[in-house]
């Protein structure tokens, strides 16, 4: 009987907590496998492992415990293969860096508004990482603005690029070409 035929593997009904625990484990395993397997092979391995876990008559906790940590399991799949950059982790790092940058930037700008309110001034100008920031507050209106030159776009782009390169461990791509020669 083929693996995908009806009745070939019995899928046990798992609780929501067990399904979430299994999903988180497989997600973490996927992140570690990204460094050692191409995408199609990785997806196939994860699908097979998900089916095996779903049909395992032991409890989810026992099954996952027997597999060990996702990092250790990925190392078993890796063998001596060269590690690749982790693009998905790089994207997460870049997104987090941008979120932090814009949170700090907007906190700075709103802090300027608060300072205007407390001093009774109507307008202030300052510089935040080469970006000119203006805040104004009058009886009729208040607002913030920043310069329209290149720096408002380049600074966050550089921050995101550096975070991506660090998060993806991009040096793995370089070391691959030097060791593979």
Short mmCIF file of C-alpha atoms in Angstrom, two decimals:
data_model
loop_
_atom_site.label_atom_id
_atom_site.label_comp_id
_atom_site.label_asym_id
_atom_site.label_seq_id
_atom_site.Cartn_x
_atom_site.Cartn_y
_atom_site.Cartn_z
CA UNK A 1 0.00 0.00 0.00
CA UNK A 2 1.39 3.42 -0.87
CA UNK A 3 2.13 5.96 1.82
CA UNK A 4 -0.61 8.33 0.64
CA UNK A 5 -3.29 5.66 0.23
CA UNK A 6 -6.28 5.86 2.57
CA UNK A 7 -5.73 3.86 5.71
CA UNK A 8 -1.96 3.52 5.22
CA UNK A 9 -1.12 5.61 8.28
CA UNK A 10 -3.48 6.07 11.15
CA UNK A 11 -3.66 9.68 12.28
CA UNK A 12 -4.51 10.02 15.93
CA UNK A 13 -6.63 12.88 17.17
CA UNK A 14 -4.30 15.26 19.01
CA UNK A 15 -5.29 18.11 21.28
CA UNK A 16 -4.81 21.70 20.19
CA UNK A 17 -1.89 22.02 22.60
CA UNK A 18 -0.20 18.94 21.12
CA UNK A 19 -0.70 20.23 17.57
CA UNK A 20 0.74 23.62 18.55
CA UNK A 21 3.71 21.99 20.29
CA UNK A 22 4.37 19.83 17.23
CA UNK A 23 4.00 22.83 14.91
CA UNK A 24 6.44 24.92 16.94
CA UNK A 25 8.94 22.06 17.03
CA UNK A 26 8.73 21.59 13.26
CA UNK A 27 9.04 25.34 12.67
CA UNK A 28 12.20 25.48 14.74
CA UNK A 29 13.49 22.39 12.93
CA UNK A 30 12.71 24.05 9.59
CA UNK A 31 14.82 27.08 10.58
CA UNK A 32 17.77 24.83 11.41
CA UNK A 33 17.30 22.66 8.32
CA UNK A 34 17.34 25.75 6.10
CA UNK A 35 21.10 25.87 6.62
CA UNK A 36 21.66 22.31 5.40
CA UNK A 37 18.91 21.38 2.90
CA UNK A 38 17.38 22.92 -0.21
CA UNK A 39 13.75 24.00 0.11
CA UNK A 40 12.05 21.10 -1.70
CA UNK A 41 13.98 18.46 0.22
CA UNK A 42 13.38 20.31 3.49
CA UNK A 43 9.61 20.53 2.91
CA UNK A 44 9.50 16.83 2.04
CA UNK A 45 11.42 15.91 5.20
CA UNK A 46 9.15 18.06 7.37
CA UNK A 47 6.00 16.63 5.78
CA UNK A 48 7.22 13.08 6.40
CA UNK A 49 8.14 13.90 10.00
CA UNK A 50 4.75 15.60 10.59
CA UNK A 51 2.96 12.47 9.31
CA UNK A 52 5.13 10.23 11.48
CA UNK A 53 4.41 12.32 14.57
CA UNK A 54 0.67 12.41 13.79
CA UNK A 55 0.56 8.61 13.60
CA UNK A 56 2.80 7.92 16.61
CA UNK A 57 0.71 6.14 19.28
CA UNK A 58 2.91 7.55 22.07
CA UNK A 59 2.13 10.98 23.46
CA UNK A 60 3.33 14.09 21.68
CA UNK A 61 5.62 15.02 24.56
CA UNK A 62 7.35 11.63 24.45
CA UNK A 63 7.67 11.66 20.66
CA UNK A 64 9.21 15.13 20.57
CA UNK A 65 11.47 14.35 23.53
CA UNK A 66 12.80 11.26 21.72
CA UNK A 67 13.59 13.35 18.64
CA UNK A 68 15.76 15.68 20.75
CA UNK A 69 16.26 19.37 20.17
CA UNK A 70 15.47 20.69 16.67
CA UNK A 71 19.06 21.88 16.30
CA UNK A 72 20.48 18.44 17.17
CA UNK A 73 18.06 16.72 14.79
CA UNK A 74 19.00 19.13 11.98
CA UNK A 75 22.66 18.34 12.64
CA UNK A 76 21.88 14.64 12.11
CA UNK A 77 20.31 15.45 8.74
CA UNK A 78 23.25 17.71 7.86
CA UNK A 79 26.12 15.30 8.20
CA UNK A 80 29.17 17.01 6.68
CA UNK A 81 27.29 19.28 4.28
CA UNK A 82 28.23 22.92 4.12
CA UNK A 83 25.98 25.36 5.98
CA UNK A 84 23.97 27.80 3.86
CA UNK A 85 22.75 31.29 4.79
CA UNK A 86 19.47 31.38 6.73
CA UNK A 87 17.37 33.69 4.57
CA UNK A 88 14.15 33.42 6.61
CA UNK A 89 16.00 34.36 9.81
CA UNK A 90 17.60 37.26 7.93
CA UNK A 91 14.16 38.55 6.94
CA UNK A 92 12.97 38.30 10.55
CA UNK A 93 16.06 40.20 11.77
CA UNK A 94 15.58 42.90 9.10
CA UNK A 95 11.92 43.31 10.01
CA UNK A 96 12.72 43.51 13.71
CA UNK A 97 15.47 46.07 13.06
CA UNK A 98 13.08 48.24 11.03
CA UNK A 99 10.42 47.96 13.71
CA UNK A 100 12.91 49.06 16.36
CA UNK A 101 14.24 51.89 14.17
CA UNK A 102 10.79 53.32 13.41
CA UNK A 103 9.68 52.92 17.04
CA UNK A 104 12.71 54.86 18.27
CA UNK A 105 12.36 57.43 15.47
CA UNK A 106 8.70 58.10 16.21
CA UNK A 107 9.37 58.18 19.97
CA UNK A 108 12.02 60.81 19.28
CA UNK A 109 9.64 62.86 17.13
CA UNK A 110 6.78 62.63 19.64
CA UNK A 111 9.26 63.52 22.39
CA UNK A 112 9.99 66.68 20.43
CA UNK A 113 6.25 67.45 20.46
CA UNK A 114 6.10 66.91 24.21
CA UNK A 115 9.09 69.22 24.67
CA UNK A 116 7.38 71.91 22.58
CA UNK A 117 4.26 71.62 24.70
CA UNK A 118 6.19 71.92 27.95
CA UNK A 119 8.32 74.87 26.83
CA UNK A 120 5.56 76.77 25.08
CA UNK A 121 7.50 76.93 21.79
CA UNK A 122 5.73 76.45 18.49
CA UNK A 123 8.40 74.75 16.36
CA UNK A 124 11.59 72.75 16.77
CA UNK A 125 14.10 71.18 14.41
CA UNK A 126 16.54 68.37 15.19
CA UNK A 127 18.53 65.62 13.51
CA UNK A 128 18.04 61.88 14.06
CA UNK A 129 20.61 59.62 12.34
CA UNK A 130 21.15 62.19 9.55
CA UNK A 131 17.38 62.70 9.10
CA UNK A 132 16.16 66.27 9.70
CA UNK A 133 13.07 66.15 11.93
CA UNK A 134 10.65 69.03 12.44
CA UNK A 135 7.91 69.23 15.07
CA UNK A 136 5.35 72.01 15.43
CA UNK A 137 2.58 72.68 17.88
CA UNK A 138 0.15 75.60 17.81
CA UNK A 139 -3.30 76.14 19.24
CA UNK A 140 -4.84 75.06 15.92
CA UNK A 141 -2.60 72.13 14.91
CA UNK A 142 0.38 69.97 15.75
CA UNK A 143 2.54 67.61 13.71
CA UNK A 144 5.86 66.07 12.89
CA UNK A 145 7.78 65.86 9.65
CA UNK A 146 11.13 64.81 8.33
CA UNK A 147 13.33 65.77 5.44
CA UNK A 148 12.51 64.66 1.94
CA UNK A 149 16.11 64.03 0.93
CA UNK A 150 17.77 60.65 0.49
CA UNK A 151 18.64 60.07 4.16
CA UNK A 152 15.10 59.21 5.36
CA UNK A 153 15.15 56.23 2.98
CA UNK A 154 18.83 55.25 3.05
CA UNK A 155 19.23 55.03 6.84
CA UNK A 156 16.43 52.46 7.43
CA UNK A 157 17.50 50.57 4.30
CA UNK A 158 21.06 50.28 5.60
CA UNK A 159 19.84 49.19 9.03
CA UNK A 160 17.61 46.53 7.47
CA UNK A 161 20.37 45.33 5.12
CA UNK A 162 22.92 44.98 7.91
CA UNK A 163 20.38 43.16 10.12
CA UNK A 164 19.49 40.85 7.22
CA UNK A 165 23.13 40.01 6.50
CA UNK A 166 23.85 39.30 10.16
CA UNK A 167 20.64 37.34 10.76
CA UNK A 168 21.07 35.26 7.61
CA UNK A 169 24.68 34.52 8.53
CA UNK A 170 25.65 35.59 5.03
CA UNK A 171 29.32 34.80 5.59
CA UNK A 172 28.35 31.15 5.03
CA UNK A 173 27.88 31.87 1.32
CA UNK A 174 31.36 33.39 1.12
CA UNK A 175 33.08 30.59 3.05
CA UNK A 176 31.36 28.04 0.78
CA UNK A 177 33.04 29.42 -2.32
CA UNK A 178 36.44 29.61 -0.67
CA UNK A 179 36.33 26.12 0.85
CA UNK A 180 34.68 24.58 -2.19
CA UNK A 181 37.49 25.67 -4.55
#
